[in-house]
Amino acid sequence: MDPQPSPSGRSSPVGRSPSFSVTDAGSQSLSSILNNPHAARLEASWVGWWSVSPPEFAPLISTKASSDLTRSDFQSYVSSVSDSYHRFEDIRNHSTKEQTLDVDNIGEALVACLREVPALYFKEDFALEDGPTFRAACPFTDVSENIVLQEKLSHYLDVVELHLVKEISLRSNSFFEAQGQLQDLNVKIVEGCSRIRELKETIRLLDTDLVDSARQIQELNANRTNLFALQHKLKLILSVNQALSALKLLVASAECAGALDVIDDLQHLLDGDELTGLHCFRHLRDHVVASIDSINSILSAEFMRASIHDTGDADAVILLKAKARASISLNGKDVEVKLDEEETSNFRDRLLPLIIGLLRTAKLPFVLRTYRDTLTADMKTAIKTAVAELLPVLVARPLESDLTAERSMDIDGGGSSLASKLRSLSSESFVQLLAAIFKIVQAHLVRAAEVKRAIEWIMCNLDGHYAADSVASAIALGAMVAESAQESNGQGGPLLPYAPLRSTAKALSSPGKASDAISPSNLSKNFRADVLRENTEAVFAACDAAHGRWAKLLGVRALLHPRLRLQEFLSIYNITQEFITATEKIGGRLGYSIRGTLQSQAKSFVDFQHESRMTKIKAVLDQETWVEVDVPDEFQAIVSSLHSEAIISGNKDNAETNMTSYSDMVACNEGSQVADTGLQGALEQHEQTDSSGTTALNAAQGKAEAIEKMKSDSVTSSQSNSSNMKERGKPTTQMLEYGGVGYHMVNCGLILVKMLSEYIDMNHLLPSLSLEVVHRVVEILKFFNTRTCQLVLGAGAMQVSGLKSITSKHLALASQVISFTYAIIPEIRQILFLKVPEPRKSLLLLEFDRVAQDYKVHRDEIHTKLVQIMRERLLVHLRGLPQIVESWNRPEDAEPQPSQFARSLIKEVGYLQRVLSRTLHEADVQAIFRQVVVIFHSQISEAFSRLEITTPQAKDRLHRDIKHILGCIRSLPTDNLNNSATPNWGQLDEFLVQRFGAEAG
C-alpha cells in the first residue's frame, strides 16, 4: 500500500527514504529565496507530490470502437490514479489555506518558532563558551550523542530560518507599496514649489502697476484722521486737567455733591476708551479713588456727627440730675428725648444730602455698619461712664438692709473693684443706678430710632418730594456700583468704588442676554433692601449692647438678688421688665439674652426663697411641741383674703384686674399690726402709687421691712402663751376660721399659712415663674405632711422635740392642722392656677389632687390612731379583769360602787371625749367614737362572757359594772347609725339582756 502524505505535503519516511526534507530546503541560499518568496514552498510541495513513484501503466489494447467507449472503460485507470489525485488535491488546498492564514496571522510564525526551539537559545546572555550554558546545551557523553546533538542544532537553525523567511515574505508587499507612495509624494511637492514661485512673481507685478497710487491716498487720509484724533485728545487732556483741579477744590471745601458730579464725568471717561494709552493719565484712576475715599470719609464723619455725637448733652443732663437728686424716677418721664415736628424735619433735611451722597458711592451699607459699631460702642461707653460717676455717690449713702454686714465684708475683701462696689449697693441704690442707665439708654435709642425712621423715609417715602428723583437715581447708581464691585471682588480683582459700569450697562441693555436677576429694578430693590436691613440692624445692635450691659450689671449681683426681700427683688425685676419692654419696642426684636438673665435670676430667687422656707419649716416642725396657740389677727386676715381671692379668681374676666388684691389685702391687714411702729404712713403712701421716684421705692421697701418684722414678731409671739401676746398688744383669737369652720392651730400650722401666702405673692408678682412657684408649693405641702406624720404618728417628736409621749391632745391638734391644710388646698390651687399656662394645668392638677389625697389619708390615719389608743387601753384593763372578778365573791362594802376596771375605763374614755370634743370638729369626734363604741361592745361583751360568775355577789357586781359602762357608752357622741331608741345600742346591751333579763336591760 502506498504511503500517505504528511500534513506538510511531504510523504511519510516510514518504509522509504524521502525525496525532500527540511535539510534540503535549508541548503538553498537566502538571496535566491528573496527573489521569489513562494518558490521554495511550491517546489517543496511539488517535489513531495512527485516523490511517489509513478504507477506502471499497461498498454491499452482497443477491443472496441471509439464510439462505443463508456465511463466504465476508464474505471481501471481512474482507480489506479485516484489515490495520487486525491493526494494532489489535498496538497493544493492545504497550500492555499496556508497562504490565507499567513496573511491574516502575521507574526504567529515566530511564536511557533519559539515553541519549537528551547528557550535556552533565545536568552540575551547565551554563549557556548560559558561553562554552565555549554553543559546545558550540549549534554553528550559519547560520539553518537554528539552527532544527534549536531543534527538537532541544525534542525533548530533550519526552523528559525524558515520562519524568518516566512515572516519577511509576508511583510514584503507592504514595504514596496509604502516606497512607491513616498516617491509619488516627492514628485507632488516639487510641482507645488514651482507653482508658488510663479504666484509670487504675479503678485509683485500687480503691486507695482496698480496698488502703489491707491495706497498713498489711503495713507494721507489716515494721517488726516490721526491729526483730528490728536486734536480731540488734546482737548480731552485739557478738560480732564481742569476737572482734576476742580475736584481738588470741591473735596477741600467739602462740596460732596459737586465733587461726585465731577467724579461721575471722570469715571465715564475711565470706563470708556478715550483715555486709553495716555501715559499722563496713568494715575487718574488712583486720583479718582482717593477723591471718592475722601468724600466717603467726609460724608461718614458728618453722618456720625449728626446721628450720634450730638446726643452727648442728654447724657450729661441725666447724670447731673441723678447726682443732684437722691433718686431718679422709675417711670421714664424725667428726660424725654423726642424731637418735635420741626426738629424732625430739620434733622431729615440735614441727613438727606449725606444719604444721597453715600448712596451714589454705594457706601451707605458700609457706613451703616460702621454706624452700628460706633453706636454700640458709644452705648457701652455711656453706660460705663454713668456707672463710674454714680457709684461713688450711691456707695456713700448709708446701707439700710439686712445684707449690710455681708456687703461690708464684700467691700473689705474685694477692695475698690467695680464689681465689689456694685455688690455693696443696697437694692434701693442699685435700682436708682439702673434708672439712670435706663434714661441714658433710652436717650441713645430714641435718637437711633429717629435716624432709622429718617433713612426709611428717604429710601421709601419721598413721593412728591423735590429730592425724589435724586434719591432714585442715586439708588440705581449705587446698586450698579455695588454689583460691579461685588463681581470684581468675586473675580479676585481689587474692590474699587465706581468700578467700570459700561459692561454692566451693556449687559443690562442687551435683549435676551441679561437675566431677570440682574435687571436694574431688581438691583435697585436688592440694594434698597440691603440699606434698610443694615439700618434696622444698627438699632437692634444698640439694643442688644444695652441688654448685654444691663445683664452684666445684674450678673455681678447674681448672688445677692436671691437673698433680697420680695419687694426689693420686685423693684429690680420691674424696672428690668420696663427696660426690656422699652428697648424691644424701639429695636423691634425680642431681647432673648436679657430675658434669659432676668428669668434665671427670678428662678434663683424663687429657688432660694423656697430653700430657706423649707429649712425654716423643717426647723419649726422639729421644734414643735404640739401645743395649741392663739391665732393672731394677721393670720385670720390672710385666710380670709385667701378665701376672697379664690372667689374672685373664679371669674375669668376679672382675674387680671384683681391680680394684686390678695397681696394688697394682706398688706392692709398686716399694716394694722404695725401701726404703733410709725410705719403706717409709709404703707399708705406705697399703696397710692410707685411713680414718684425714691419716695415710692422707700415706701415699698419700708412696707416690706415692716411686714417682715411683723412676721418674725408673730412667729415669736405664737410660740409664747396668750397672756404674753395680750401684754404686747397683739389681738388674738382661739381658733382660725375658714369657710365658717374653726380650727385649733399650733405654731407650725401658722408658719405654713404665712409661707403659703408668700408663695401666692410670688405667684402674682412673678407671673412668668408661676409654674415654678406651683411646683414649690406642692413640694412644701408634701414635706409638711410627711414630716408631720413622722413626728406625730411616727413619734419622732419624742426625739427631736423632747416630748415624753405622743398624747391624744397632740394627735388631735395634728389632725386639726392637717384638716385645715386639706381644706385650703383647693383654694390655693385655684389662685395659683391663674398664671399657669393652660397645657400644664392638667399635670399640676393631678399633683394637687395627690397632695390633697395624702392629707386626707393622713387625717384618717390620725383618727384611726386615736381609736387604736382607746382599744389598747381597753385591752390593758381587760387583762386585769380576772383578778378583779376574784374579789367579787367577798362581801360587798357599805357603799356599793363599780369595780376599779369600770371606773378606770370610764375615766379614760371621759378624758378622751373631753380632749377630742374641745379640739376636733363634731363630725370627726362622732366618727372616732362610733368606732370606739363598736370596739367596747365587742371586746367587753366577749370578755364578760368568758367570766365564770357563780355567787350572787359577783352577779350583782357584774350587773353594776355593765350598767356603769353602758351609761358611759350611751353618753359618747356618735351619729347612732343603728337607728335604735337606745343610744349606742350594741353587743353589751344584748349580753346584759341575755344574762340578767329584759328588765335588767
Short mmCIF file of C-alpha atoms in Angstrom, two decimals, residues 396-690:
data_model
loop_
_atom_site.label_atom_id
_atom_site.label_comp_id
_atom_site.label_asym_id
_atom_site.label_seq_id
_atom_site.Cartn_x
_atom_site.Cartn_y
_atom_site.Cartn_z
CA ALA A 396 -21.55 106.83 100.09
CA ARG A 397 -25.20 106.52 101.12
CA PRO A 398 -25.95 104.55 104.34
CA LEU A 399 -26.99 100.94 103.92
CA GLU A 400 -30.41 100.11 105.35
CA SER A 401 -30.76 96.44 104.65
CA ASP A 402 -30.26 93.14 106.36
CA LEU A 403 -27.44 92.46 103.93
CA THR A 404 -25.35 95.36 105.26
CA ALA A 405 -22.86 93.14 107.05
CA GLU A 406 -22.46 90.85 104.09
CA ARG A 407 -21.92 93.74 101.69
CA SER A 408 -19.44 95.37 104.06
CA MET A 409 -17.46 92.15 104.15
CA ASP A 410 -17.58 92.10 100.34
CA ILE A 411 -16.13 95.62 100.22
CA ASP A 412 -13.36 94.74 102.65
CA GLY A 413 -12.49 91.55 100.82
CA GLY A 414 -12.80 92.88 97.27
CA GLY A 415 -11.04 96.19 97.63
CA SER A 416 -12.33 99.00 95.45
CA SER A 417 -13.15 96.99 92.33
CA LEU A 418 -16.18 97.93 90.32
CA ALA A 419 -17.87 94.59 90.97
CA SER A 420 -17.40 94.87 94.71
CA LYS A 421 -18.82 98.39 94.69
CA LEU A 422 -21.84 97.23 92.75
CA ARG A 423 -22.37 94.39 95.20
CA SER A 424 -22.05 96.79 98.11
CA LEU A 425 -25.02 98.86 96.92
CA SER A 426 -28.33 98.48 98.62
CA SER A 427 -31.23 97.36 96.50
CA GLU A 428 -32.63 100.89 96.54
CA SER A 429 -29.34 102.40 95.35
CA PHE A 430 -28.95 99.73 92.71
CA VAL A 431 -32.43 100.47 91.38
CA GLN A 432 -31.52 104.16 91.20
CA LEU A 433 -28.40 103.26 89.23
CA LEU A 434 -30.49 101.15 86.87
CA ALA A 435 -32.97 104.00 86.47
CA ALA A 436 -30.20 106.40 85.46
CA ILE A 437 -28.83 103.87 82.98
CA PHE A 438 -32.37 103.36 81.72
CA LYS A 439 -32.66 107.07 80.93
CA ILE A 440 -29.28 107.18 79.19
CA VAL A 441 -30.01 104.12 77.10
CA GLN A 442 -33.42 105.50 76.24
CA ALA A 443 -31.90 108.79 75.10
CA HIS A 444 -29.48 106.99 72.78
CA LEU A 445 -32.06 104.59 71.43
CA VAL A 446 -34.62 107.31 70.74
CA ARG A 447 -32.01 109.16 68.70
CA ALA A 448 -31.07 105.97 66.89
CA ALA A 449 -34.73 105.29 66.17
CA GLU A 450 -35.09 108.79 64.74
CA VAL A 451 -32.11 108.14 62.46
CA LYS A 452 -33.69 104.84 61.42
CA ARG A 453 -37.01 106.50 60.58
CA ALA A 454 -35.24 109.28 58.65
CA ILE A 455 -33.34 106.78 56.49
CA GLU A 456 -36.50 104.78 55.87
CA TRP A 457 -38.30 107.98 54.88
CA ILE A 458 -35.51 108.88 52.46
CA MET A 459 -35.37 105.40 50.95
CA CYS A 460 -39.08 104.65 50.63
CA ASN A 461 -41.40 107.62 51.24
CA LEU A 462 -40.13 110.51 49.13
CA ASP A 463 -43.05 110.56 46.69
CA GLY A 464 -43.67 114.15 45.65
CA HIS A 465 -40.54 115.45 47.39
CA TYR A 466 -38.13 117.66 45.47
CA ALA A 467 -35.30 115.17 46.03
CA ALA A 468 -37.26 112.08 44.96
CA ASP A 469 -35.59 111.87 41.52
CA SER A 470 -32.14 112.42 43.00
CA VAL A 471 -32.65 109.63 45.52
CA ALA A 472 -33.99 107.26 42.86
CA SER A 473 -31.05 107.88 40.53
CA ALA A 474 -28.61 107.61 43.45
CA ILE A 475 -30.11 104.26 44.44
CA ALA A 476 -29.87 103.00 40.85
CA LEU A 477 -26.28 104.19 40.51
CA GLY A 478 -25.31 102.80 43.89
CA ALA A 479 -26.91 99.45 43.06
CA MET A 480 -24.86 99.14 39.84
CA VAL A 481 -21.68 100.24 41.60
CA ALA A 482 -22.26 97.68 44.35
CA GLU A 483 -22.98 94.94 41.82
CA SER A 484 -19.86 95.76 39.81
CA ALA A 485 -17.72 95.88 42.94
CA GLN A 486 -19.13 92.53 44.02
CA GLU A 487 -18.33 90.99 40.63
CA SER A 488 -14.78 92.39 40.72
CA ASN A 489 -14.32 91.02 44.21
CA GLY A 490 -15.67 87.64 43.15
CA GLN A 491 -13.21 87.51 40.26
CA GLY A 492 -10.26 88.21 42.53
CA GLY A 493 -9.77 91.78 41.32
CA PRO A 494 -9.36 94.84 43.54
CA LEU A 495 -12.55 96.10 45.15
CA LEU A 496 -12.67 99.70 43.89
CA PRO A 497 -15.57 102.12 44.15
CA TYR A 498 -17.10 103.26 40.89
CA ALA A 499 -15.94 100.11 39.10
CA PRO A 500 -16.42 100.11 35.30
CA LEU A 501 -20.10 100.31 34.54
CA ARG A 502 -20.04 100.07 30.76
CA SER A 503 -20.05 96.28 30.70
CA THR A 504 -22.82 96.23 33.28
CA ALA A 505 -24.91 98.69 31.32
CA LYS A 506 -24.37 96.74 28.10
CA ALA A 507 -25.29 93.50 29.81
CA LEU A 508 -28.44 95.07 31.23
CA SER A 509 -29.44 96.60 27.88
CA SER A 510 -28.78 93.52 25.75
CA PRO A 511 -32.10 91.81 24.98
CA GLY A 512 -32.16 88.08 25.61
CA LYS A 513 -28.84 88.10 27.43
CA ALA A 514 -29.50 89.78 30.76
CA SER A 515 -31.39 87.66 33.23
CA ASP A 516 -34.14 88.98 35.45
CA ALA A 517 -31.90 88.56 38.48
CA ILE A 518 -29.58 91.39 37.35
CA SER A 519 -32.16 93.75 35.86
CA PRO A 520 -31.92 97.39 37.02
CA SER A 521 -35.16 97.18 39.00
CA ASN A 522 -34.02 94.05 40.82
CA LEU A 523 -30.61 95.57 41.54
CA SER A 524 -32.25 98.67 42.99
CA LYS A 525 -34.61 96.59 45.10
CA ASN A 526 -31.77 94.45 46.43
CA PHE A 527 -29.64 97.49 47.18
CA ARG A 528 -32.52 99.25 48.93
CA ALA A 529 -33.24 96.09 50.94
CA ASP A 530 -29.57 95.90 51.93
CA VAL A 531 -29.62 99.50 53.16
CA LEU A 532 -32.84 99.02 55.12
CA ARG A 533 -31.53 95.81 56.66
CA GLU A 534 -28.32 97.46 57.83
CA ASN A 535 -30.38 100.39 59.11
CA THR A 536 -32.54 98.09 61.20
CA GLU A 537 -29.55 96.05 62.38
CA ALA A 538 -27.89 99.20 63.76
CA VAL A 539 -30.78 99.92 66.14
CA PHE A 540 -31.09 96.31 67.14
CA ALA A 541 -27.34 96.05 67.78
CA ALA A 542 -27.57 99.08 70.06
CA CYS A 543 -30.46 97.47 71.93
CA ASP A 544 -28.51 94.24 72.17
CA ALA A 545 -25.48 96.08 73.56
CA ALA A 546 -27.67 97.81 76.15
CA HIS A 547 -29.21 94.46 77.05
CA GLY A 548 -25.76 92.95 77.44
CA ARG A 549 -24.56 95.72 79.76
CA TRP A 550 -27.74 95.59 81.81
CA ALA A 551 -27.48 91.81 82.08
CA LYS A 552 -23.85 92.16 83.14
CA LEU A 553 -24.87 94.53 85.94
CA LEU A 554 -27.47 92.03 87.07
CA GLY A 555 -24.95 89.21 86.81
CA VAL A 556 -22.50 90.97 89.12
CA ARG A 557 -25.16 90.89 91.85
CA ALA A 558 -26.47 87.45 90.94
CA LEU A 559 -25.55 86.04 94.36
CA LEU A 560 -27.25 88.90 96.23
CA HIS A 561 -30.58 89.11 94.44
CA PRO A 562 -31.95 85.72 95.58
CA ARG A 563 -31.43 86.82 99.20
CA LEU A 564 -33.45 90.02 98.85
CA ARG A 565 -36.91 90.50 100.21
CA LEU A 566 -39.72 90.09 97.75
CA GLN A 567 -40.41 93.82 97.38
CA GLU A 568 -36.70 94.60 96.95
CA PHE A 569 -36.29 91.96 94.28
CA LEU A 570 -39.55 93.04 92.69
CA SER A 571 -38.30 96.62 92.30
CA ILE A 572 -35.27 95.32 90.35
CA TYR A 573 -37.43 92.87 88.42
CA ASN A 574 -39.99 95.50 87.44
CA ILE A 575 -37.51 98.13 86.25
CA THR A 576 -35.75 95.44 84.23
CA GLN A 577 -39.05 94.45 82.68
CA GLU A 578 -39.78 98.09 81.83
CA PHE A 579 -36.30 98.41 80.32
CA ILE A 580 -36.79 95.28 78.21
CA THR A 581 -40.21 96.42 77.02
CA ALA A 582 -38.99 99.91 76.09
CA THR A 583 -35.89 98.70 74.24
CA GLU A 584 -37.72 95.93 72.43
CA LYS A 585 -40.32 98.43 71.28
CA ILE A 586 -37.58 100.60 69.79
CA GLY A 587 -35.41 97.78 68.44
CA GLY A 588 -38.26 95.75 67.03
CA ARG A 589 -36.87 92.39 68.22
CA LEU A 590 -37.00 90.36 71.39
CA GLY A 591 -34.02 90.55 73.73
CA TYR A 592 -33.57 86.86 74.40
CA SER A 593 -30.31 87.23 76.32
CA ILE A 594 -31.53 89.74 78.91
CA ARG A 595 -34.84 87.94 79.22
CA GLY A 596 -32.93 84.77 79.92
CA THR A 597 -30.80 86.53 82.53
CA LEU A 598 -33.82 88.02 84.25
CA GLN A 599 -35.68 84.74 84.14
CA SER A 600 -32.64 82.95 85.54
CA GLN A 601 -32.32 85.38 88.45
CA ALA A 602 -36.04 85.24 89.13
CA LYS A 603 -35.83 81.45 89.21
CA SER A 604 -32.81 81.65 91.52
CA PHE A 605 -34.80 83.99 93.74
CA VAL A 606 -37.72 81.56 93.87
CA ASP A 607 -35.35 78.63 94.47
CA PHE A 608 -33.53 80.41 97.29
CA GLN A 609 -36.73 81.57 98.91
CA HIS A 610 -38.11 78.07 98.67
CA GLU A 611 -34.96 76.52 100.12
CA SER A 612 -34.95 78.98 103.00
CA ARG A 613 -38.61 78.26 103.69
CA MET A 614 -38.04 74.54 103.52
CA THR A 615 -35.21 74.89 106.01
CA LYS A 616 -37.35 77.10 108.21
CA ILE A 617 -40.42 74.85 108.16
CA LYS A 618 -38.22 71.84 108.95
CA ALA A 619 -36.69 73.65 111.92
CA VAL A 620 -40.12 74.79 113.12
CA LEU A 621 -41.52 71.28 112.82
CA ASP A 622 -38.54 69.80 114.67
CA GLN A 623 -39.02 72.32 117.50
CA GLU A 624 -42.80 72.00 117.54
CA THR A 625 -44.20 70.88 120.94
CA TRP A 626 -47.73 70.46 119.53
CA VAL A 627 -49.28 72.86 121.97
CA GLU A 628 -52.29 74.90 120.94
CA VAL A 629 -51.58 78.60 120.37
CA ASP A 630 -53.81 81.58 119.94
CA VAL A 631 -54.20 82.83 116.39
CA PRO A 632 -53.10 86.45 115.75
CA ASP A 633 -55.48 88.51 113.67
CA GLU A 634 -52.99 88.83 110.83
CA PHE A 635 -53.24 85.12 110.12
CA GLN A 636 -57.00 85.30 110.20
CA ALA A 637 -56.75 88.18 107.70
CA ILE A 638 -54.52 86.05 105.46
CA VAL A 639 -57.01 83.18 105.50
CA SER A 640 -59.96 85.50 104.91
CA SER A 641 -58.26 87.20 101.98
CA LEU A 642 -57.30 83.77 100.66
CA HIS A 643 -60.95 82.76 100.60
CA SER A 644 -61.94 86.07 98.98
CA GLU A 645 -59.22 85.78 96.36
CA ALA A 646 -60.34 82.26 95.50
CA ILE A 647 -63.89 83.52 94.96
CA ILE A 648 -62.67 86.39 92.77
CA SER A 649 -60.34 84.15 90.76
CA GLY A 650 -63.32 82.02 89.77
CA ASN A 651 -64.40 84.81 87.44
CA LYS A 652 -62.13 84.65 84.38
CA ASP A 653 -62.99 88.17 83.22
CA ASN A 654 -61.96 89.81 86.48
CA ALA A 655 -58.85 87.72 87.04
CA GLU A 656 -56.41 90.28 85.65
CA THR A 657 -57.94 93.31 87.41
CA ASN A 658 -57.85 91.58 90.76
CA MET A 659 -54.33 90.23 90.35
CA THR A 660 -52.87 92.11 93.30
CA SER A 661 -55.94 92.23 95.51
CA TYR A 662 -54.65 89.40 97.65
CA SER A 663 -51.28 90.97 98.42
CA ASP A 664 -52.90 94.37 98.95
CA MET A 665 -55.46 92.89 101.31
CA VAL A 666 -52.74 91.08 103.25
CA ALA A 667 -50.63 94.24 103.34
CA CYS A 668 -53.62 96.20 104.64
CA ASN A 669 -54.26 93.68 107.41
CA GLU A 670 -50.59 93.43 108.22
CA GLY A 671 -50.36 97.17 108.35
CA SER A 672 -52.76 97.22 111.27
CA GLN A 673 -50.33 95.13 113.28
CA VAL A 674 -47.52 97.65 112.98
CA ALA A 675 -49.49 100.85 113.49
CA ASP A 676 -47.62 101.60 116.69
CA THR A 677 -44.24 101.40 114.97
CA GLY A 678 -44.73 104.57 112.97
CA LEU A 679 -44.69 102.95 109.51
CA GLN A 680 -48.39 103.28 108.77
CA GLY A 681 -47.84 106.41 106.70
CA ALA A 682 -45.21 104.71 104.58
CA LEU A 683 -47.53 101.79 103.87
CA GLU A 684 -50.37 104.05 102.81
CA GLN A 685 -48.01 106.04 100.61
CA HIS A 686 -46.86 102.85 98.88
CA GLU A 687 -50.42 101.78 98.18
CA GLN A 688 -51.13 105.04 96.33
CA THR A 689 -48.50 104.85 93.59
CA ASP A 690 -44.86 103.98 93.00
#
